Coordinates of C-alpha atoms and ligand atoms in Angstrom, one line a residue:
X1 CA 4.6 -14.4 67.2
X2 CA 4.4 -16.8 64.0
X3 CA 4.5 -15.1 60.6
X4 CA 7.1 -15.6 57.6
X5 CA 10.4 -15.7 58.7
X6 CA 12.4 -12.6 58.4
X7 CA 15.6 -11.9 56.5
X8 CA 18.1 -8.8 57.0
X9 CA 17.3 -5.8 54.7
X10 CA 13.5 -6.8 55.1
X11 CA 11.3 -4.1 56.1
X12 CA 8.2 -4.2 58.7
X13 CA 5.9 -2.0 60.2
X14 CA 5.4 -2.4 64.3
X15 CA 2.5 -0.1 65.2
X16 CA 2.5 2.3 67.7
X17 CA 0.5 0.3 70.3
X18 CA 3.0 -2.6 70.0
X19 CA 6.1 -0.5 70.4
X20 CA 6.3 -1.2 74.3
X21 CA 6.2 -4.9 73.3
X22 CA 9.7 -4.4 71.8
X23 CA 11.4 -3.6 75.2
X24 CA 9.3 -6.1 77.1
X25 CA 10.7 -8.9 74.7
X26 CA 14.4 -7.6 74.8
X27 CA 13.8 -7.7 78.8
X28 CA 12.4 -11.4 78.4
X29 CA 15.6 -12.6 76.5
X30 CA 17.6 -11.0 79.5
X31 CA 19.2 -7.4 77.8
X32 CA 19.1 -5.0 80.4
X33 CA 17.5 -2.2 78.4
X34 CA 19.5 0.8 78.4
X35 CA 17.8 4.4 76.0
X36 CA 17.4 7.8 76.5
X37 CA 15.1 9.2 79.4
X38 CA 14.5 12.3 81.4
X39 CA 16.8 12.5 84.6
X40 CA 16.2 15.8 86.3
X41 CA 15.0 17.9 83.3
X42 CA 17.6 16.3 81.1
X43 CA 18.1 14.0 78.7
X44 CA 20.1 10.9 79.6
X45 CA 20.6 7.6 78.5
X46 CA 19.7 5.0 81.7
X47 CA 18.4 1.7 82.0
X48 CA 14.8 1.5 80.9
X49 CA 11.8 -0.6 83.1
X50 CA 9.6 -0.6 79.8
X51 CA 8.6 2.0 77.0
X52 CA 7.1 4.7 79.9
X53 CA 10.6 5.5 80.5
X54 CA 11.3 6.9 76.7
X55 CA 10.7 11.0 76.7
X56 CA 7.8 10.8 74.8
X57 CA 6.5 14.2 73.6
X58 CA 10.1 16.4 74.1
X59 CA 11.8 17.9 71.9
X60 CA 15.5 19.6 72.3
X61 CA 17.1 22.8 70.9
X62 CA 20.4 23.0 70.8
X63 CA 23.0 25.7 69.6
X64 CA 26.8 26.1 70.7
X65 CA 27.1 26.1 74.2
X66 CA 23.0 25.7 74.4
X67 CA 20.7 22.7 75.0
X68 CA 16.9 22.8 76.1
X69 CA 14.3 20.7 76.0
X70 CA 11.0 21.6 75.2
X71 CA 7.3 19.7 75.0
X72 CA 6.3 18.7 71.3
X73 CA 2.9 19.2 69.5
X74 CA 2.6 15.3 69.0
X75 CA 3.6 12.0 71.4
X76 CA 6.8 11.1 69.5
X77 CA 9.4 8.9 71.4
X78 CA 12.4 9.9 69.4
X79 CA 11.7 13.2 68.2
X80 CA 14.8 14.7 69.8
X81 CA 18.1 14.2 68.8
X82 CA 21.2 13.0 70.6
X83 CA 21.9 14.6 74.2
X84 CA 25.0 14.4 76.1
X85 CA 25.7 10.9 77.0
X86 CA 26.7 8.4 74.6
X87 CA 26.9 4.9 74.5
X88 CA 30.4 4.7 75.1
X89 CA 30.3 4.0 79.5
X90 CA 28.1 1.3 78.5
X91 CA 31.0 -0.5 76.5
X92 CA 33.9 0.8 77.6
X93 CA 33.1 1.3 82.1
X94 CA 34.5 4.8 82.8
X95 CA 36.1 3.5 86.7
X96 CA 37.0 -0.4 86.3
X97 CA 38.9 -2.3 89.0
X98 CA 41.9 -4.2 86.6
X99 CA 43.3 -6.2 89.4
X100 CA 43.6 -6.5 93.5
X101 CA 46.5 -7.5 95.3
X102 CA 46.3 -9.2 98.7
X103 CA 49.3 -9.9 100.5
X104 CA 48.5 -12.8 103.2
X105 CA 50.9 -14.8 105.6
X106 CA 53.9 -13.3 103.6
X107 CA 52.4 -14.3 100.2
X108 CA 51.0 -12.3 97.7
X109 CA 48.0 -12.7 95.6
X110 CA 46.7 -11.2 92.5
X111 CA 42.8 -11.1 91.6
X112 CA 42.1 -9.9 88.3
X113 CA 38.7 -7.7 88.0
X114 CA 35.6 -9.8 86.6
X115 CA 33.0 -7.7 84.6
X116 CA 29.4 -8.8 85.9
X117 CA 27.3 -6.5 83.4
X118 CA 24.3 -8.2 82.1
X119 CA 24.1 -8.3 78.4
X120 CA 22.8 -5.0 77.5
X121 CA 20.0 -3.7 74.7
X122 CA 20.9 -0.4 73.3
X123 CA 17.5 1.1 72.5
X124 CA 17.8 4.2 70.2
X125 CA 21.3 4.5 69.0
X126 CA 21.6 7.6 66.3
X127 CA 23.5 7.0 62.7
X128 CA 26.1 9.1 63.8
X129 CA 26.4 7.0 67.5
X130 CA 26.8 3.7 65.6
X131 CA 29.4 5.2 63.7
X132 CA 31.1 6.0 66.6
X133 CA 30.6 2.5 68.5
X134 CA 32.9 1.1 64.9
X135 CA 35.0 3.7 65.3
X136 CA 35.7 2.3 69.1
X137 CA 35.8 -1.2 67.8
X138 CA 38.6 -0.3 66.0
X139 CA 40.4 1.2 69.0
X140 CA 39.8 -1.4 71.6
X141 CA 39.4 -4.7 69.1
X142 CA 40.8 -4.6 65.9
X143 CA 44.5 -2.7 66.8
X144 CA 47.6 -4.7 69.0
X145 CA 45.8 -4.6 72.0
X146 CA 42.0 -6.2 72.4
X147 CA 40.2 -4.8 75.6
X148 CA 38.8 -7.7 77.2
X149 CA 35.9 -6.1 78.7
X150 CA 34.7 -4.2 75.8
X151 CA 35.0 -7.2 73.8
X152 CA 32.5 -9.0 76.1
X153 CA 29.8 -5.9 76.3
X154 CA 30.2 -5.3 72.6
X155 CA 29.9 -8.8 71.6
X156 CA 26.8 -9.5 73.5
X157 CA 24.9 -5.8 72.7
X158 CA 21.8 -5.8 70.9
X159 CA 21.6 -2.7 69.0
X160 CA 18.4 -0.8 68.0
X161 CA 18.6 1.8 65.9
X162 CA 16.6 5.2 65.0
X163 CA 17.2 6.9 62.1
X164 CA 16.8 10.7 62.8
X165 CA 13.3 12.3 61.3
X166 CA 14.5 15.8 62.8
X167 CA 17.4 18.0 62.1
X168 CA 19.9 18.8 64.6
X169 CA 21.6 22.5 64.6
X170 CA 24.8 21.5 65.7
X171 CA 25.2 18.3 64.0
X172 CA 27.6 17.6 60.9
X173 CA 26.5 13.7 60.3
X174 CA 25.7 14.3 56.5
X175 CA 28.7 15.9 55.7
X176 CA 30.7 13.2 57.6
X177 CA 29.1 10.4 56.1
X178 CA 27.6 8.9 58.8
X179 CA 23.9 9.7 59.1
X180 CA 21.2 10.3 59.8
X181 CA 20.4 7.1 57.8
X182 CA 21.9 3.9 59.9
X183 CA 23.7 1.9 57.1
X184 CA 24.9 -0.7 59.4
X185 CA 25.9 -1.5 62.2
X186 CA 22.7 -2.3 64.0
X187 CA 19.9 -5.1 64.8
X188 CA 17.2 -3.3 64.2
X189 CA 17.1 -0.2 63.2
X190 CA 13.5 2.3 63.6
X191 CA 12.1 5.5 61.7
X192 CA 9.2 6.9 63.6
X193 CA 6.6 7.9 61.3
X194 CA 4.3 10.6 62.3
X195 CA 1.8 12.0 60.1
X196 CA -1.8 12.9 60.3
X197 CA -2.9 9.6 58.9
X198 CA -0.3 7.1 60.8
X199 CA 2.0 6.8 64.2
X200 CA 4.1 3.7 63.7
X201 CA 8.0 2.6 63.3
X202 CA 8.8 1.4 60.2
X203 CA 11.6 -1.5 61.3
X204 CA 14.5 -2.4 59.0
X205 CA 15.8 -5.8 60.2
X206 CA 19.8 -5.7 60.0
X207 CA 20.7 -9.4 61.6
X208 CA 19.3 -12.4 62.1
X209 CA 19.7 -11.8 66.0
X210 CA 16.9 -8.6 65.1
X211 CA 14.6 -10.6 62.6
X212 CA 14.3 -13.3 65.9
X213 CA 13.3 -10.7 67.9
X214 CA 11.0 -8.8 65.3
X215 CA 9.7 -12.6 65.1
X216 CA 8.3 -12.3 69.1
X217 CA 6.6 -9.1 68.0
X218 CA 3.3 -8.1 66.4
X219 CA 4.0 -6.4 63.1
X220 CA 3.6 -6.3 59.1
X221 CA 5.3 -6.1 55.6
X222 CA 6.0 -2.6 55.0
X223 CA 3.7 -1.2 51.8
X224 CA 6.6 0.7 49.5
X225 CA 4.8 4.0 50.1
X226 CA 5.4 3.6 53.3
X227 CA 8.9 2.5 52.6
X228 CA 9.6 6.1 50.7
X229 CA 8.0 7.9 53.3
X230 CA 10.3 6.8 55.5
X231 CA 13.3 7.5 53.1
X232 CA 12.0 10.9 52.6
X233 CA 11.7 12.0 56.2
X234 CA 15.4 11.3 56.3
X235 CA 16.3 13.2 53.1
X236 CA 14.9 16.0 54.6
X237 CA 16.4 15.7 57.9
X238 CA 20.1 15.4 55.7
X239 CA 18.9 18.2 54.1
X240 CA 18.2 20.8 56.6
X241 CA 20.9 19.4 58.8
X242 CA 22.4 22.8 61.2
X243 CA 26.5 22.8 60.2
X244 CA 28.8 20.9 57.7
X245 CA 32.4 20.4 57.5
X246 CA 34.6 20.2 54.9
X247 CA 36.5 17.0 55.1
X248 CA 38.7 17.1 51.9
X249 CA 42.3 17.3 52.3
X250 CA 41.6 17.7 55.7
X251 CA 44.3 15.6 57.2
X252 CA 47.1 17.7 55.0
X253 CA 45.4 21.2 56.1
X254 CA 46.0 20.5 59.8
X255 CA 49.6 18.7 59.2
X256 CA 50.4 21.8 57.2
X257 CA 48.7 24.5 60.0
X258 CA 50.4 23.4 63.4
X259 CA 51.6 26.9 63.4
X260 CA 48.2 29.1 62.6
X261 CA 47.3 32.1 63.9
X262 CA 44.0 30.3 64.5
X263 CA 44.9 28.6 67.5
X264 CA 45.9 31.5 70.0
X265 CA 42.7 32.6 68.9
X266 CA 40.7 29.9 70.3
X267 CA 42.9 29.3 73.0
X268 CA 41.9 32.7 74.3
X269 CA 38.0 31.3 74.5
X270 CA 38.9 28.1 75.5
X271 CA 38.4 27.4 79.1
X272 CA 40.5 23.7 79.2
X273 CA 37.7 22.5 80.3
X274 CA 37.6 19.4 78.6
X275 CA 33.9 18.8 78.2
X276 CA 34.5 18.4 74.0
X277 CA 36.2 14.8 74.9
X278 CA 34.2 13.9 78.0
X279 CA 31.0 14.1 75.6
X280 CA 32.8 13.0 72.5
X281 CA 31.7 9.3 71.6
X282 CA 34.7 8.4 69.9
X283 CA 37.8 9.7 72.5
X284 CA 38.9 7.0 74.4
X285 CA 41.7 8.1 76.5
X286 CA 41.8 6.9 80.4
X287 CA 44.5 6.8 83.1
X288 CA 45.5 4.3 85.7
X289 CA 45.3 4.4 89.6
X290 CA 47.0 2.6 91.9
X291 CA 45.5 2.8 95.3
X292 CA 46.8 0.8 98.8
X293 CA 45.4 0.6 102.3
X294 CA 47.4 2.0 105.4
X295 CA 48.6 -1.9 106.0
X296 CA 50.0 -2.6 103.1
X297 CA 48.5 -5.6 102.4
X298 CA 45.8 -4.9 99.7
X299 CA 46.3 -3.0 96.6
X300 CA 43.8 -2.0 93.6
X301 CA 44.6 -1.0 89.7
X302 CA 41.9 0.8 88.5
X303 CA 41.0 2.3 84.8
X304 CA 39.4 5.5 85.0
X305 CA 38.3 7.3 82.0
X306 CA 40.2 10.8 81.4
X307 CA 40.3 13.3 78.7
X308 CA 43.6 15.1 76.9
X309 CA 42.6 18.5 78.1
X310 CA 44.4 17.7 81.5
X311 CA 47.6 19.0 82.3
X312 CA 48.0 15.7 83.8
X313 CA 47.6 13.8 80.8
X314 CA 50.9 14.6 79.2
X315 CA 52.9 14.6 81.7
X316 CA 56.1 12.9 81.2
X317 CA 59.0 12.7 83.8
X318 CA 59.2 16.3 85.1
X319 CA 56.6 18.1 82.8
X320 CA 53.8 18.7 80.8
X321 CA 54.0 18.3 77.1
X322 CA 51.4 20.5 76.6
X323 CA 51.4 23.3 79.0
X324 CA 48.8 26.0 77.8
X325 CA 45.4 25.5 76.2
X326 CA 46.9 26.0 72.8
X327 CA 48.5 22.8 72.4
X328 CA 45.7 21.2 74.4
X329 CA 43.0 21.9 71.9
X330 CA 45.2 22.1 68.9
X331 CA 46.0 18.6 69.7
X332 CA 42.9 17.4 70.5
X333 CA 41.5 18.8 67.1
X334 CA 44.1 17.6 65.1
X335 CA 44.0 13.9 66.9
X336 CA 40.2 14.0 65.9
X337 CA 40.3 14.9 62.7
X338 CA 43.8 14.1 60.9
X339 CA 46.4 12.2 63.1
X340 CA 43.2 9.4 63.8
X341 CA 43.1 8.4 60.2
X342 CA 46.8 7.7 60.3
X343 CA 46.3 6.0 63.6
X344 CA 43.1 4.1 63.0
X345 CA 42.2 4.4 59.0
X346 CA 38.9 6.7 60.0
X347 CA 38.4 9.8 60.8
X348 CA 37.7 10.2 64.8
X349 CA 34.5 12.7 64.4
X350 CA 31.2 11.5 63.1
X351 CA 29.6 14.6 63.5
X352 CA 27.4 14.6 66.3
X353 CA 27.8 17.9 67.5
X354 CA 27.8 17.4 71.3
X355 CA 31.2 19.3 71.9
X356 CA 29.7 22.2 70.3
X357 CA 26.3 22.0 72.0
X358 CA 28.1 21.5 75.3
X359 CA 31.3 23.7 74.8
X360 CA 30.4 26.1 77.6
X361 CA 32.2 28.8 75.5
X362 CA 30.2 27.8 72.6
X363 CA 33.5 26.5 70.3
X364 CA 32.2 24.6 67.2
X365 CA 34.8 22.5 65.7
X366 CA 33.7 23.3 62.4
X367 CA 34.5 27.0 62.6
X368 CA 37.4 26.5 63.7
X369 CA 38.2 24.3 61.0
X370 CA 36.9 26.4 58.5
X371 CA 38.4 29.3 59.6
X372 CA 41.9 27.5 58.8
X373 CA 41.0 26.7 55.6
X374 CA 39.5 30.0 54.1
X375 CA 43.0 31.4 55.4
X376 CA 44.3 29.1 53.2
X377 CA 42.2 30.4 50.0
X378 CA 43.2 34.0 50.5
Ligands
SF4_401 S1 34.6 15.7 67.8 FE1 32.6 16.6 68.4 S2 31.2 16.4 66.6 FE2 33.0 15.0 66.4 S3 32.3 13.0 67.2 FE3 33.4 14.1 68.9 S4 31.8 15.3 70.0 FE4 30.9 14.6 68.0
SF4_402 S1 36.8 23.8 73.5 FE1 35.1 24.3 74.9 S2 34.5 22.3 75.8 FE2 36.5 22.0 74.9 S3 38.0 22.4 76.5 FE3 37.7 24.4 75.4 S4 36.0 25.4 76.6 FE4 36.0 23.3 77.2

């Protein structure tokens, strides 16, 4: 679609009507379109066959240990906010095959695993889920080691984001720093504007990758009214957001607290369940398995994705390092929120509330944190 070339920071507005275009485009430069989209009366994130897919006209409501979804007044496609998948098995494949081993006529022969995903169009990403996907990049490309297949999934992702226009109760982003504005990070990055008058996306182009894309689409310069009513549905939203945590000095209040009273006490609720870090965009930790056939003449490596709250996953020649549900979540916390910046230079929340909101016991990491620190005060 002609019109005067676009640069990044430029500002559009693609009307209702044309959204759908957006996905048929990304699916004519051949992104498999991956965004959220009901799957059994919840909200997932799935490959997309056009704009129909999007959960227009839901809404969720989440508390700790709760999530529903409910039908909305109006036909907004975002107006929910993130649910529990995240983009992470899309970059990082929670079961990959590293390498096979065939052993023929005596010899032995090693086939490393080829990743055949298609490049892939991330269609809705949150603030705080593009904060997460650097975060990753850190881990798997900028540290000793650089994960081949991420490298390839990341480096070919087109990223749309939406800013959030609705509060979520369990979400921390504003106090963390990373929403629920998208600073960076993304292609092109939406605010759904509903209002009596208007239902259209105002579009923010972030690369030239998005400005040749926002070329193939129908659309206009942004007025700056329309601009600030975009800005203000988000100051609202950062406003009224449901928690906060306190981040300062929080590295030297855990270091100093591996010994609080605090932790029996939420090892008594804690089931060791390990749904905080299978939800959690950011935790990254996976296992190996080695697996041969009765003949002995083919093997398999595989990666599978895991989580720390295993018993498993500290075991080291003869035992578990961290035996009881104490250590297991005292570590996990402290990895998250202190340890992680000495690891990586960030901390390893961005706030997005999914291990409260799917804690099955309801434990919200910013209690817990707070509770630490008002111990502290007294
Ligand atoms: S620790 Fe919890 S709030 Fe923080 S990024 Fe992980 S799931 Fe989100
Ligand atoms: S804190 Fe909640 S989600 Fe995490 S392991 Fe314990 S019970 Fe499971």
């Amino acid at each position: 679609m002609a019109g005067p070339a676009l640069a990044t920071g430029d500002r559009v507005v693609l009307e209702r009507e044309d959204f759908p275009d957006l996905l048929a485009v990304l699916r004519g430069r051949g992104f498999r379109v991956v965004g959220p989209t009901l799957r059994q009366g919840d909200l997932v994130l799935d490959e997309l066959a056009s704009a129909a897919d999007l959960p227009a006209g839901w809404t969720d409501v989440k508390e700790a240990g709760s999530y529903r979804l409910q039908p909305r007044a109006d036909e907004a496609r975002f107006g929910y906010g993130v649910g529990q998948h995240s983009w992470k098995p899309f970059l990082f494949p929670p079961r990959y095959l590293l390498w096979q081993g065939r052993r023929e006529k005596g010899r032995l022969q090693t086939i490393p695993g080829a990743d055949d995903s298609p490049p892939q169009a991330f269609l809705g990403v949150r603030p705080c889920d593009l904060h997460a996907i650097e975060v990753q990049d850190r881990v798997f490309l900028k540290g000793g080691f650089v994960d081949p297949v991420y490298r390839q999934r990341r480096e070919r992702a087109f990223i749309v984001a939406i800013n959030c226009g609705q509060p979520c109760a369990t979400g921390f982003c504003a106090s963390m720093g990373t929403g629920p504005r998208a600073a960076s990070g993304f292609d092109l990055a939406l605010t759904e504007i509903i209002s009596p008058s208007r239902h259209d996306f105002l579009v923010e182009v972030g690369t030239a990758k998005g400005a040749k894309v926002l070329q193939d689409l129908p659309h206009r310069g942004a007025e700056p009214q329309e601009v600030e009513q975009g800005e203000a549905l988000i100051c609202r939203t950062a406003a009224q957001m449901g928690r906060k945590l306190d981040t300062v000095g929080i590295k030297e209040l855990l270091y100093g607290n591996y010994e609080h009273p605090r932790w029996d006490d939420v090892a008594a609720r804690c089931l060791s369940c390990g749904n905080c870090a299978w939800v959690c965009p950011t935790c990254f930790c996976h296992t190996l398995e080695d697996l041969t056939d009765l003949t002995g003449s083919q093997a398999e490596r595989w990666r599978r994705m895991d989580v720390c709250f295993t018993v498993d996953f500290s075991y080291l020649h003869g035992g578990s390092i961290r035996p009881s549900p104490r250590s297991r979540y005292r570590q996990w916390l402290t990895h998250k929120l202190a340890t992680w910046i000495d690891q990586f230079g960030c901390s390893g929340c961005v706030g997005c509330g999914r291990c409260i909101t799917w804690c099955p016991v309801g434990i919200d990491i910013t209690e817990e944190v707070r509770a630490i620190r008002e111990s502290q005060a007294s």
